mmCIF file of C-alpha atoms and ligand atoms in Angstrom:
data_model
loop_
_atom_site.group_PDB
_atom_site.id
_atom_site.type_symbol
_atom_site.label_atom_id
_atom_site.label_comp_id
_atom_site.label_asym_id
_atom_site.label_seq_id
_atom_site.Cartn_x
_atom_site.Cartn_y
_atom_site.Cartn_z
ATOM 1 C CA MET A 1 0.091 0.059 0.005
ATOM 2 C CA SER A 2 1.172 3.622 -0.367
ATOM 3 C CA ALA A 3 0.981 6.358 2.064
ATOM 4 C CA VAL A 4 0.934 9.128 -0.403
ATOM 5 C CA SER A 5 0.018 8.336 -4.178
ATOM 6 C CA LEU A 6 0.078 11.046 -7.015
ATOM 7 C CA ARG A 7 -0.849 11.096 -10.389
ATOM 8 C CA ASN A 8 0.054 13.887 -12.663
ATOM 9 C CA LEU A 9 -0.954 16.383 -10.061
ATOM 10 C CA CYS A 10 -0.118 19.473 -11.130
ATOM 11 C CA LYS A 11 0.034 23.284 -9.462
ATOM 12 C CA ARG A 12 0.101 26.791 -11.010
ATOM 13 C CA TYR A 13 0.335 29.962 -8.842
ATOM 14 C CA GLY A 14 -1.688 32.150 -11.027
ATOM 15 C CA ALA A 15 -0.255 31.269 -14.562
ATOM 16 C CA VAL A 16 2.979 30.397 -13.167
ATOM 17 C CA PRO A 17 3.193 26.408 -13.126
ATOM 18 C CA VAL A 18 5.488 25.007 -10.484
ATOM 19 C CA LEU A 19 4.730 21.327 -10.662
ATOM 20 C CA ASP A 20 3.527 19.745 -13.899
ATOM 21 C CA GLY A 21 2.692 16.309 -14.263
ATOM 22 C CA ILE A 22 3.826 14.739 -10.678
ATOM 23 C CA ASP A 23 3.834 10.951 -10.251
ATOM 24 C CA LEU A 24 4.888 9.648 -7.034
ATOM 25 C CA GLU A 25 4.397 6.545 -4.886
ATOM 26 C CA VAL A 26 5.361 6.792 -1.381
ATOM 27 C CA PRO A 27 5.033 3.252 -0.249
ATOM 28 C CA ALA A 28 3.922 2.531 3.302
ATOM 29 C CA GLY A 29 6.429 2.050 6.116
ATOM 30 C CA SER A 30 9.103 4.232 3.775
ATOM 31 C CA ILE A 31 11.322 6.654 4.859
ATOM 32 C CA TYR A 32 11.146 9.123 1.549
ATOM 33 C CA GLY A 33 13.427 12.143 1.130
ATOM 34 C CA LEU A 34 12.345 14.323 -1.459
ATOM 35 C CA LEU A 35 15.060 16.221 -2.914
ATOM 36 C CA GLY A 36 15.418 19.596 -5.060
ATOM 37 C CA LEU A 37 16.820 22.805 -5.509
ATOM 38 C CA ASN A 38 15.512 25.860 -3.927
ATOM 39 C CA GLY A 39 12.180 26.645 -5.537
ATOM 40 C CA ALA A 40 11.886 23.068 -7.268
ATOM 41 C CA GLY A 41 8.315 22.910 -5.281
ATOM 42 C CA LYS A 42 9.320 20.612 -2.542
ATOM 43 C CA THR A 43 7.060 22.927 0.210
ATOM 44 C CA THR A 44 4.261 23.298 -2.012
ATOM 45 C CA LEU A 45 4.027 19.850 -2.738
ATOM 46 C CA LEU A 46 3.741 18.959 0.888
ATOM 47 C CA ARG A 47 1.327 21.656 1.199
ATOM 48 C CA LEU A 48 -0.474 19.710 -1.653
ATOM 49 C CA LEU A 49 -0.476 16.797 0.433
ATOM 50 C CA MET A 50 -1.811 18.637 3.548
ATOM 51 C CA GLY A 51 -4.578 20.158 1.963
ATOM 52 C CA PHE A 52 -3.379 23.588 2.142
ATOM 53 C CA LEU A 53 -3.412 24.174 -1.292
ATOM 54 C CA HIS A 54 -5.458 22.891 -3.944
ATOM 55 C CA PRO A 55 -3.955 21.056 -7.107
ATOM 56 C CA SER A 56 -4.397 22.864 -10.575
ATOM 57 C CA GLY A 57 -4.817 19.180 -12.050
ATOM 58 C CA GLY A 58 -4.398 15.805 -11.312
ATOM 59 C CA ALA A 59 -4.941 13.474 -8.334
ATOM 60 C CA GLY A 60 -3.786 12.477 -4.881
ATOM 61 C CA PHE A 61 -4.026 10.478 -2.035
ATOM 62 C CA LEU A 62 -2.946 10.157 1.369
ATOM 63 C CA LEU A 63 -3.190 7.267 3.541
ATOM 64 C CA GLY A 64 -6.128 6.003 0.866
ATOM 65 C CA ARG A 65 -8.088 8.886 0.976
ATOM 66 C CA PRO A 66 -8.485 12.102 -1.538
ATOM 67 C CA LEU A 67 -6.214 14.932 -0.798
ATOM 68 C CA GLY A 68 -8.141 17.555 1.384
ATOM 69 C CA GLN A 69 -10.243 14.671 2.615
ATOM 70 C CA LEU A 70 -8.504 13.275 5.625
ATOM 71 C CA GLU A 71 -10.402 14.287 8.530
ATOM 72 C CA GLY A 72 -10.777 13.427 12.375
ATOM 73 C CA LYS A 73 -9.386 10.730 13.675
ATOM 74 C CA GLU A 74 -7.771 9.593 10.171
ATOM 75 C CA ARG A 75 -6.357 13.234 9.700
ATOM 76 C CA ALA A 76 -4.798 12.814 13.078
ATOM 77 C CA ARG A 77 -2.763 10.107 12.268
ATOM 78 C CA VAL A 78 -0.325 12.707 9.960
ATOM 79 C CA ALA A 79 2.049 14.977 11.449
ATOM 80 C CA TYR A 80 3.326 17.927 9.404
ATOM 81 C CA VAL A 81 6.517 20.220 10.730
ATOM 82 C CA PRO A 82 7.144 22.975 8.217
ATOM 83 C CA GLU A 83 10.425 24.721 7.720
ATOM 84 C CA GLN A 84 9.948 27.045 10.004
ATOM 85 C CA PRO A 85 7.073 26.022 12.658
ATOM 86 C CA ALA A 86 4.943 28.913 14.395
ATOM 87 C CA PHE A 87 4.035 28.764 17.760
ATOM 88 C CA TYR A 88 2.531 31.057 20.236
ATOM 89 C CA PRO A 89 5.312 32.725 21.720
ATOM 90 C CA GLY A 90 3.876 33.570 25.285
ATOM 91 C CA LEU A 91 3.320 30.112 26.339
ATOM 92 C CA ARG A 92 5.810 27.828 28.147
ATOM 93 C CA VAL A 93 7.162 24.702 26.722
ATOM 94 C CA GLY A 94 5.337 22.769 29.411
ATOM 95 C CA GLU A 95 1.966 24.397 28.565
ATOM 96 C CA LEU A 96 2.085 24.222 25.070
ATOM 97 C CA LEU A 97 2.595 20.213 25.652
ATOM 98 C CA ARG A 98 -0.412 20.358 27.971
ATOM 99 C CA PHE A 99 -2.394 22.753 25.405
ATOM 100 C CA VAL A 100 -1.530 20.108 22.210
ATOM 101 C CA GLY A 101 -2.003 17.222 24.532
ATOM 102 C CA ALA A 102 -5.580 18.149 25.217
ATOM 103 C CA LEU A 103 -6.502 19.020 21.992
ATOM 104 C CA HIS A 104 -4.741 15.538 20.192
ATOM 105 C CA PRO A 105 -6.588 12.030 20.064
ATOM 106 C CA ARG A 106 -3.233 10.036 20.157
ATOM 107 C CA TRP A 107 -1.310 12.230 22.173
ATOM 108 C CA ASP A 108 1.417 10.382 24.159
ATOM 109 C CA PRO A 109 2.344 12.467 27.168
ATOM 110 C CA ASP A 110 5.318 9.765 28.308
ATOM 111 C CA ALA A 111 6.827 10.248 24.570
ATOM 112 C CA ALA A 112 6.658 14.024 24.855
ATOM 113 C CA LYS A 113 8.110 13.628 28.287
ATOM 114 C CA ARG A 114 11.222 11.734 26.815
ATOM 115 C CA TYR A 115 11.742 14.503 23.206
ATOM 116 C CA LEU A 116 11.819 17.359 26.229
ATOM 117 C CA ASP A 117 14.626 15.466 28.064
ATOM 118 C CA ALA A 118 16.215 14.082 25.123
ATOM 119 C CA PHE A 119 16.334 17.623 23.365
ATOM 120 C CA GLY A 120 17.501 19.251 26.501
ATOM 121 C CA LEU A 121 14.012 21.579 26.279
ATOM 122 C CA PRO A 122 13.351 23.399 29.537
ATOM 123 C CA PRO A 123 9.307 23.188 30.644
ATOM 124 C CA GLU A 124 9.380 26.571 32.168
ATOM 125 C CA ARG A 125 11.209 28.325 29.264
ATOM 126 C CA LYS A 126 8.606 30.615 27.013
ATOM 127 C CA VAL A 127 8.243 29.071 23.345
ATOM 128 C CA GLY A 128 9.131 32.923 22.199
ATOM 129 C CA ALA A 129 12.377 32.759 23.884
ATOM 130 C CA LEU A 130 13.511 29.587 22.577
ATOM 131 C CA SER A 131 16.374 29.718 20.050
ATOM 132 C CA THR A 132 15.736 28.625 16.359
ATOM 133 C CA GLY A 133 17.194 25.109 16.837
ATOM 134 C CA MET A 134 15.641 24.767 19.832
ATOM 135 C CA ARG A 135 12.154 25.440 18.216
ATOM 136 C CA THR A 136 13.043 22.536 15.445
ATOM 137 C CA GLN A 137 13.806 20.157 18.062
ATOM 138 C CA LEU A 138 10.413 21.041 19.852
ATOM 139 C CA ALA A 139 8.257 20.914 16.670
ATOM 140 C CA LEU A 140 10.181 17.043 16.133
ATOM 141 C CA GLY A 141 8.778 16.405 19.556
ATOM 142 C CA LEU A 142 5.608 17.438 19.468
ATOM 143 C CA ALA A 143 4.917 15.587 15.998
ATOM 144 C CA LEU A 144 6.106 11.950 17.162
ATOM 145 C CA SER A 145 4.335 12.499 20.144
ATOM 146 C CA THR A 146 1.044 12.421 18.490
ATOM 147 C CA GLN A 147 2.344 9.017 17.351
ATOM 148 C CA PRO A 148 2.128 9.763 13.348
ATOM 149 C CA GLN A 149 1.343 6.887 10.911
ATOM 150 C CA LEU A 150 2.801 9.594 8.606
ATOM 151 C CA LEU A 151 5.412 11.897 9.560
ATOM 152 C CA ILE A 152 5.611 14.944 7.000
ATOM 153 C CA LEU A 153 8.900 17.278 7.823
ATOM 154 C CA ASP A 154 10.028 20.029 5.419
ATOM 155 C CA GLU A 155 13.855 20.671 5.654
ATOM 156 C CA PRO A 156 14.388 19.186 8.810
ATOM 157 C CA ALA A 157 17.360 19.426 10.974
ATOM 158 C CA SER A 158 18.144 22.793 8.899
ATOM 159 C CA GLY A 159 19.853 25.402 11.402
ATOM 160 C CA LEU A 160 20.857 22.811 14.000
ATOM 161 C CA ASP A 161 24.612 22.511 14.986
ATOM 162 C CA PRO A 162 26.528 19.021 15.238
ATOM 163 C CA VAL A 163 25.658 18.075 18.654
ATOM 164 C CA HIS A 164 21.876 18.730 18.242
ATOM 165 C CA ARG A 165 21.867 17.514 15.002
ATOM 166 C CA LYS A 166 22.852 14.317 15.830
ATOM 167 C CA ARG A 167 20.382 13.757 18.756
ATOM 168 C CA TYR A 168 17.733 15.002 16.195
ATOM 169 C CA LEU A 169 18.687 12.671 13.864
ATOM 170 C CA GLN A 170 18.821 9.722 16.478
ATOM 171 C CA ALA A 171 15.353 10.873 17.436
ATOM 172 C CA LEU A 172 13.875 10.727 13.945
ATOM 173 C CA LEU A 173 16.060 7.168 13.191
ATOM 174 C CA GLU A 174 14.436 5.640 16.071
ATOM 175 C CA ALA A 175 10.964 7.093 15.504
ATOM 176 C CA CYS A 176 11.478 5.334 11.905
ATOM 177 C CA ALA A 177 11.760 2.029 13.147
ATOM 178 C CA VAL A 178 7.995 1.878 14.090
ATOM 179 C CA PRO A 179 6.164 -0.408 12.157
ATOM 180 C CA GLU A 180 4.242 0.958 9.513
ATOM 181 C CA ARG A 181 5.218 4.410 9.809
ATOM 182 C CA THR A 182 6.025 6.243 6.825
ATOM 183 C CA VAL A 183 8.138 9.406 6.977
ATOM 184 C CA LEU A 184 8.271 11.776 4.012
ATOM 185 C CA LEU A 185 10.878 14.280 4.139
ATOM 186 C CA THR A 186 12.573 17.231 1.765
ATOM 187 C CA SER A 187 16.009 18.418 2.399
ATOM 188 C CA GLN A 188 18.517 20.268 0.338
ATOM 189 C CA ASP A 189 21.212 17.770 2.566
ATOM 190 C CA LEU A 190 21.941 14.578 0.272
ATOM 191 C CA GLY A 191 24.022 13.192 3.060
ATOM 192 C CA LEU A 192 21.082 13.302 5.481
ATOM 193 C CA VAL A 193 18.756 12.017 2.759
ATOM 194 C CA GLU A 194 21.471 9.125 2.073
ATOM 195 C CA ARG A 195 22.263 7.970 5.892
ATOM 196 C CA THR A 196 18.268 8.041 6.627
ATOM 197 C CA CYS A 197 16.083 7.456 3.866
ATOM 198 C CA ASP A 198 15.493 4.112 2.089
ATOM 199 C CA HIS A 199 13.559 5.864 -1.182
ATOM 200 C CA PHE A 200 14.555 9.257 -2.550
ATOM 201 C CA ALA A 201 12.717 10.910 -5.696
ATOM 202 C CA LEU A 202 14.388 14.233 -7.107
ATOM 203 C CA LEU A 203 12.127 17.035 -8.237
ATOM 204 C CA HIS A 204 13.436 19.182 -11.150
ATOM 205 C CA ASP A 205 12.101 21.170 -13.762
ATOM 206 C CA ARG A 206 8.555 20.731 -12.383
ATOM 207 C CA ARG A 207 8.445 17.159 -12.439
ATOM 208 C CA ILE A 208 9.999 14.119 -10.632
ATOM 209 C CA GLN A 209 13.097 13.088 -12.637
ATOM 210 C CA VAL A 210 14.142 10.108 -10.699
ATOM 211 C CA ALA A 211 12.547 8.033 -7.804
ATOM 212 C CA GLY A 212 12.356 5.012 -6.135
ATOM 213 C CA PRO A 213 14.533 2.809 -3.565
ATOM 214 C CA ILE A 214 18.188 4.502 -2.918
ATOM 215 C CA ALA A 215 20.367 1.297 -3.306
ATOM 216 C CA GLU A 216 18.280 0.030 -6.610
ATOM 217 C CA ILE A 217 18.600 3.158 -8.053
ATOM 218 C CA LEU A 218 22.859 3.562 -7.442
ATOM 219 C CA ASP A 219 22.934 -0.237 -8.345
ATOM 220 C CA ALA A 220 21.337 0.218 -11.971
ATOM 221 C CA GLU A 221 23.085 3.413 -12.352
ATOM 222 C CA ARG A 222 26.726 3.810 -14.105
ATOM 223 C CA ARG A 223 29.631 6.519 -14.521
ATOM 224 C CA LEU A 224 31.830 5.390 -16.561
ATOM 225 C CA LEU A 225 35.031 6.840 -17.810
ATOM 226 C CA VAL A 226 35.658 6.491 -21.719
ATOM 227 C CA SER A 227 39.026 6.716 -23.558
ATOM 228 C CA ALA A 228 37.782 7.836 -27.172
ATOM 229 C CA GLY A 229 38.611 10.408 -29.614
ATOM 230 C CA PRO A 230 36.305 13.453 -29.687
ATOM 231 C CA SER A 231 34.318 11.501 -32.993
ATOM 232 C CA ALA A 232 32.984 8.779 -30.680
ATOM 233 C CA SER A 233 31.013 11.559 -28.832
ATOM 234 C CA SER A 234 27.751 11.553 -30.592
ATOM 235 C CA ALA A 235 27.938 7.616 -30.973
ATOM 236 C CA LEU A 236 28.258 7.229 -27.157
ATOM 237 C CA ALA A 237 24.941 9.597 -26.652
ATOM 238 C CA ALA A 238 23.135 7.774 -28.789
ATOM 239 C CA LEU A 239 23.435 4.431 -26.716
ATOM 240 C CA ASP A 240 20.318 3.156 -25.085
ATOM 241 C CA GLY A 241 20.148 4.446 -21.335
ATOM 242 C CA VAL A 242 22.993 7.074 -22.050
ATOM 243 C CA ARG A 243 21.832 10.232 -20.314
ATOM 244 C CA THR A 244 25.169 12.548 -20.073
ATOM 245 C CA VAL A 245 28.348 12.479 -21.976
ATOM 246 C CA ARG A 246 30.630 15.401 -20.725
ATOM 247 C CA ALA A 247 33.967 15.809 -22.464
ATOM 248 C CA GLU A 248 36.834 14.963 -20.215
ATOM 249 C CA ALA A 249 40.811 14.985 -20.619
ATOM 250 C CA HIS A 250 41.184 12.142 -22.526
ATOM 251 C CA GLY A 251 37.600 10.937 -23.533
ATOM 252 C CA PHE A 252 34.343 11.312 -21.692
ATOM 253 C CA LEU A 253 32.513 10.668 -18.806
ATOM 254 C CA VAL A 254 29.110 8.768 -19.402
ATOM 255 C CA SER A 255 26.210 8.161 -17.293
ATOM 256 C CA GLY A 256 22.951 6.574 -17.501
ATOM 257 C CA ARG A 257 21.342 3.160 -16.813
ATOM 258 C CA VAL A 258 24.073 1.377 -19.558
ATOM 259 C CA GLU A 259 25.911 -1.614 -19.557
ATOM 260 C CA PRO A 260 29.793 -0.915 -20.108
ATOM 261 C CA ASP A 261 30.380 -3.652 -22.542
ATOM 262 C CA ALA A 262 27.886 -1.469 -24.893
ATOM 263 C CA LEU A 263 30.433 1.335 -24.538
ATOM 264 C CA ARG A 264 33.075 -0.996 -25.194
ATOM 265 C CA ARG A 265 31.381 -1.948 -28.580
ATOM 266 C CA THR A 266 30.953 1.690 -29.752
ATOM 267 C CA ALA A 267 33.460 2.654 -32.545
ATOM 268 C CA GLY A 268 36.412 4.788 -31.399
ATOM 269 C CA VAL A 269 36.276 3.645 -27.949
ATOM 270 C CA MET A 270 39.601 2.129 -26.388
ATOM 271 C CA LYS A 271 39.020 1.670 -22.521
ATOM 272 C CA VAL A 272 35.945 2.045 -20.381
ATOM 273 C CA GLN A 273 36.285 2.268 -16.263
ATOM 274 C CA VAL A 274 33.354 1.993 -14.246
ATOM 275 C CA LEU A 275 33.181 4.456 -11.657
ATOM 276 C CA GLY A 276 30.876 4.074 -8.435
ATOM 277 C CA VAL A 277 27.828 6.235 -8.277
ATOM 278 C CA SER A 278 26.556 8.327 -4.950
ATOM 279 C CA LEU A 279 23.130 9.977 -4.597
ATOM 280 C CA GLU A 280 25.342 13.153 -4.842
ATOM 281 C CA GLU A 281 26.966 12.539 -8.099
ATOM 282 C CA LEU A 282 22.982 11.276 -9.367
ATOM 283 C CA PHE A 283 21.970 14.265 -7.961
ATOM 284 C CA TRP A 284 24.348 16.656 -10.108
ATOM 285 C CA ASP A 285 23.530 15.095 -13.157
ATOM 286 C CA TYR A 286 20.260 15.650 -13.846
ATOM 287 C CA VAL A 287 20.320 19.286 -12.075
ATOM 288 C CA GLY A 288 23.338 19.902 -14.740
ATOM 289 C CA GLU A 289 25.756 21.568 -12.889
HETATM 290 P P1 ATP B 301 13.455 26.009 -0.961
HETATM 291 O O1 ATP B 301 14.136 24.937 -1.185
HETATM 292 O O2 ATP B 301 14.294 27.089 -1.186
HETATM 293 O O3 ATP B 301 12.304 25.898 0.477
HETATM 294 P P2 ATP B 301 11.023 24.513 -2.375
HETATM 295 O O4 ATP B 301 11.405 23.483 -3.493
HETATM 296 O O5 ATP B 301 10.222 24.281 -1.371
HETATM 297 O O6 ATP B 301 12.266 25.604 -2.163
HETATM 298 P P3 ATP B 301 8.573 25.897 -3.051
HETATM 299 O O7 ATP B 301 8.766 26.835 -1.677
HETATM 300 O O8 ATP B 301 7.709 25.327 -3.469
HETATM 301 O O9 ATP B 301 10.178 25.452 -3.103
HETATM 302 O O10 ATP B 301 8.669 27.305 -4.387
HETATM 303 C C1 ATP B 301 8.337 27.088 -5.718
HETATM 304 C C2 ATP B 301 7.923 28.060 -6.449
HETATM 305 O O11 ATP B 301 6.906 28.447 -6.450
HETATM 306 C C3 ATP B 301 8.834 29.101 -6.183
HETATM 307 O O12 ATP B 301 9.435 29.737 -7.657
HETATM 308 C C4 ATP B 301 8.291 30.303 -5.243
HETATM 309 O O13 ATP B 301 8.461 31.586 -5.531
HETATM 310 C C5 ATP B 301 6.783 29.713 -5.634
HETATM 311 N N1 ATP B 301 5.658 30.081 -4.725
HETATM 312 C C6 ATP B 301 5.529 29.491 -3.600
HETATM 313 N N2 ATP B 301 4.729 29.947 -3.221
HETATM 314 C C7 ATP B 301 4.008 30.583 -3.871
HETATM 315 C C8 ATP B 301 2.747 31.652 -3.574
HETATM 316 N N3 ATP B 301 2.132 31.537 -2.398
HETATM 317 N N4 ATP B 301 2.376 32.651 -4.780
HETATM 318 C C9 ATP B 301 3.316 32.459 -5.640
HETATM 319 N N5 ATP B 301 4.238 31.737 -5.784
HETATM 320 C C10 ATP B 301 4.701 31.003 -5.060
#
């Protein structure tokens, strides 16, 4: 079953298209990283999922229900942490917890206390007096204390120093271990996605360029250093599965879902060296830098 399922989803702001034909399946139980450059439309996509924005076209489903139609107890199964969470600044941390706890049907007070302790958040401190990093941790603690089936995080861990970031990611990874819990997060941080996620999608040019299990995708992708004269360039580019061919000192760097033997058989190719592919290299390949 998919926790999130999008079919040809489109979003325009006025006449400006931001998302155009998004197809995406986020399997239940996965930890899914949505990558993309600034302005790619990641936050827009999350806001569409939450029903804060209406799609301009296409269809989407969250926990099996059409977007914007999750209500009551079903809705309480979804927790969303925006990039800059907003709290009542005059409330103390302890008061905020009691306030949310009184409203939320899935609230776990013991978990809330554990997160406060783990993140070192003083219950007596006014929320408005917390640092940005402390508010980031408070938002995650609150979200996890509602025991979400689907946790949606926009740019988690941004603005945290290395020590607090480690604690934050530790809490997140432990929370991800709960069976049937799905986590969908956006991030600019490829390392964070590679370490925490099992699936990813890359949003670029208004579309999902590549999506699926990280290990499977990296296994199928190749980067190949090809020794060949300049005339081999167009033959290499024409091979099935080749995505990019870049000139290098003594030949070309070829990337794509292509078998090394297909390159070895290409006229003018003298030698093919197979290089590993990281998520970062794949990212650069698609965004074209
Ligand atoms: P970042 O990584 O910088 O947070 P993002 O991938 O989350 O970016 P969005 O915030 O979804 O990107 O923005 C996508 C595009 O939509 C941007 O060009 C942005 O200027 C535009 N946009 C976002 N919100 C609105 C709005 N309310 N009205 C008009 N345009 C908007």
